[in-house]
Coordinates of C-alpha atoms in Angstrom, one line a residue:
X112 CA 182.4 252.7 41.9
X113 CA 179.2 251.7 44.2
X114 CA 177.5 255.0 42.9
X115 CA 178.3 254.2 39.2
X116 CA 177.0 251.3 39.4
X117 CA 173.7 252.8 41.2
X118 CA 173.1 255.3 39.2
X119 CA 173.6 252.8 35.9
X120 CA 171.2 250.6 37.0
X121 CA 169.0 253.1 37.2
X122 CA 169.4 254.9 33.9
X123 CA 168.8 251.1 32.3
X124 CA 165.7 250.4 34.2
X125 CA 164.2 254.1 32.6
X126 CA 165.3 253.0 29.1
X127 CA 163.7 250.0 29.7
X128 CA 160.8 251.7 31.0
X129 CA 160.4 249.8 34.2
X130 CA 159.3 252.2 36.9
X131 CA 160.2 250.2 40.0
X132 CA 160.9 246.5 40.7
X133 CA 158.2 244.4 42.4
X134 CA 158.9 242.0 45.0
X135 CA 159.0 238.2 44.2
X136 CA 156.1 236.8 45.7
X137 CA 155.3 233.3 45.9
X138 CA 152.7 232.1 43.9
X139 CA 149.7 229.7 45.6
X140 CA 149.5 226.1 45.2
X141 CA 146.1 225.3 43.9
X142 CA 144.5 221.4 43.7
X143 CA 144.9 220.2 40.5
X144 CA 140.8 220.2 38.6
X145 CA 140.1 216.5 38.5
X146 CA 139.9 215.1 34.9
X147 CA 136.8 215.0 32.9
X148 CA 135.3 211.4 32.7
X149 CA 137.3 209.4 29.6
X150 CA 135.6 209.9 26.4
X151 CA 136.3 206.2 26.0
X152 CA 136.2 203.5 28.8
X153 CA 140.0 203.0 29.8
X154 CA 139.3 199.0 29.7
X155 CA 140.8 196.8 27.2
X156 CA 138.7 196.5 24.0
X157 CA 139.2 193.6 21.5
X158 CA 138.8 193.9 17.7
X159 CA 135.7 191.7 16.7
X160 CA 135.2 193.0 13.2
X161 CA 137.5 194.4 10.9
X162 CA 136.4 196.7 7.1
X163 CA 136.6 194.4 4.3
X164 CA 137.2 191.2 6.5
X165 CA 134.5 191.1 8.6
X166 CA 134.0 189.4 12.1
X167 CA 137.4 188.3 13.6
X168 CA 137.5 184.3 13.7
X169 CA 140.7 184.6 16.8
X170 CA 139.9 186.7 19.7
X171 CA 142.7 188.8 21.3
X172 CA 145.5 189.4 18.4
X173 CA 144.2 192.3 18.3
X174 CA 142.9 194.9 21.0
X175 CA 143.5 198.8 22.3
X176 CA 143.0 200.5 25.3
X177 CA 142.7 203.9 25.7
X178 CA 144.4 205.2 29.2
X179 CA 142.8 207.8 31.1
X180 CA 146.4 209.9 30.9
X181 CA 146.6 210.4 26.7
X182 CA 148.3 206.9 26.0
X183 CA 146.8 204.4 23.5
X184 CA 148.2 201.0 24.2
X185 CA 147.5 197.9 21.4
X186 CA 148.1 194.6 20.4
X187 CA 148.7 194.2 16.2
X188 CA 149.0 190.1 16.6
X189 CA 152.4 189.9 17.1
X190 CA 153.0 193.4 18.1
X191 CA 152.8 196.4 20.8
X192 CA 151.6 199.2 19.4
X193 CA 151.8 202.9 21.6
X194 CA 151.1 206.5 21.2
X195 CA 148.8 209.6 22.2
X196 CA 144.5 210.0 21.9
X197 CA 142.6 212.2 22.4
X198 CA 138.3 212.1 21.9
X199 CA 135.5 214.2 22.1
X200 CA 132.3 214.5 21.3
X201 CA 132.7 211.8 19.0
X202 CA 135.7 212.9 17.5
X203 CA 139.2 210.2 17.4
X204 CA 142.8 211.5 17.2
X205 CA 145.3 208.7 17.3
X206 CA 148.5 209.3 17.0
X207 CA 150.7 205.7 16.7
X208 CA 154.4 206.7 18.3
X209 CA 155.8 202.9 18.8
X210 CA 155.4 199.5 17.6
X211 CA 157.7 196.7 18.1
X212 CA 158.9 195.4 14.8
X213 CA 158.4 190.9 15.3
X214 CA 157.8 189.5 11.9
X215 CA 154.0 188.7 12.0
X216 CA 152.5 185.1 10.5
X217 CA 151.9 185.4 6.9
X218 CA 147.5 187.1 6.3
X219 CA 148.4 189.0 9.9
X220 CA 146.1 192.4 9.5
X221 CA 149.1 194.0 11.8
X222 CA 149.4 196.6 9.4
X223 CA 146.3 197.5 8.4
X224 CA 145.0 197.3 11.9
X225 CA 147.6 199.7 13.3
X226 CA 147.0 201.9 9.9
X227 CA 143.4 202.2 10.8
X228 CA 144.4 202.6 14.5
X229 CA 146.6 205.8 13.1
X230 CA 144.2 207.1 10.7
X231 CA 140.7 206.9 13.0
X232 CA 138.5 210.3 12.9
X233 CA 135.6 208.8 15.2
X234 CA 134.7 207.0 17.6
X235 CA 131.0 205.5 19.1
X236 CA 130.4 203.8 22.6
X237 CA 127.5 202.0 22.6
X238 CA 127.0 200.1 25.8
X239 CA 129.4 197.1 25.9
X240 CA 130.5 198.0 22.0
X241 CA 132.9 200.6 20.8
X242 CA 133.2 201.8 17.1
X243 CA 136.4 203.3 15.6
X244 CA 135.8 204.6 12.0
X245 CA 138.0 206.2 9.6
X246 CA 139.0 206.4 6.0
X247 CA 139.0 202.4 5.3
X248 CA 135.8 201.5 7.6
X249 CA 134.3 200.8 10.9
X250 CA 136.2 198.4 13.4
X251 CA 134.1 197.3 16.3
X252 CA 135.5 196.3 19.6
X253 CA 133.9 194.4 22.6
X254 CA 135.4 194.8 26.2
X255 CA 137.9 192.0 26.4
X256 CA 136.8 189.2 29.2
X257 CA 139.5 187.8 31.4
X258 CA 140.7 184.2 30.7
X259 CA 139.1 181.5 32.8
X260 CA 141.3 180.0 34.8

């Protein structure tokens, strides 16, 4: 049976046209290539002007920050927004994957905030001043300051 089997094996590895089996061989472990510098400061930004309302009267509803690992993380007023960026060259993907759903105060921009958020095609760091523009305008951020305690 043991010659059978042998000689089998070897008639399927000339149909498949393999001429000999390799050894395995482990394959080396390289360090990882550091990441390139974030196209956009991973700090919290707030909103400070908004397309078609102008500068925001209540700092902090509304804010993004941009983590060095892909994640976008923002407050829409009453919400948590998150999902996936990527930038370059002053070029904005985001891609919104999650919001919690809390009933927002009645003239809340959550949803055109997190719209434009979603719909963003650039972006411009200037300094202490970000730009996000996209189809409805260009929202300007500063980098949010910590509360005084």
């Amino acid at each position: 049976m043991r010659p059978l089997l042998i000689t089998l094996l070897a008639v399927a590895f000339a149909v498949a046209g393999i001429s000999s089996v390799a050894p395995v061989r482990a394959q080396s472990l390289t360090t990882p290539v550091p990441a390139a510098p974030s196209a956009i400061p991973p700090i919290s930004w707030n909103l400070i002007e908004f397309p078609g309302v102008g500068p925001m009267t209540q700092q902090g509803l509304y804010s993004v920050q941009f983590l060095e690992d892909g994640q976008v993380s923002a407050r829409a007023d009453c919400n948590w927004v998150g999902g996936l960026w990527t930038a370059a060259n002053g070029v904005l993907d985001i891609t919104v994957t999650q919001t919690s759903l809390a009933l927002c105060p009645e003239g809340s921009l959550e949803k055109p905030y997190v719209q434009a958020l979603h719909d963003a095609t650039g972006y411009f760091v200037d300094g202490f001043a970000l730009t996000i523009s996209g189809p409805s305008g260009d929202m300007r951020f500063a980098p949010a300051m910590p509360a005084v305690a």
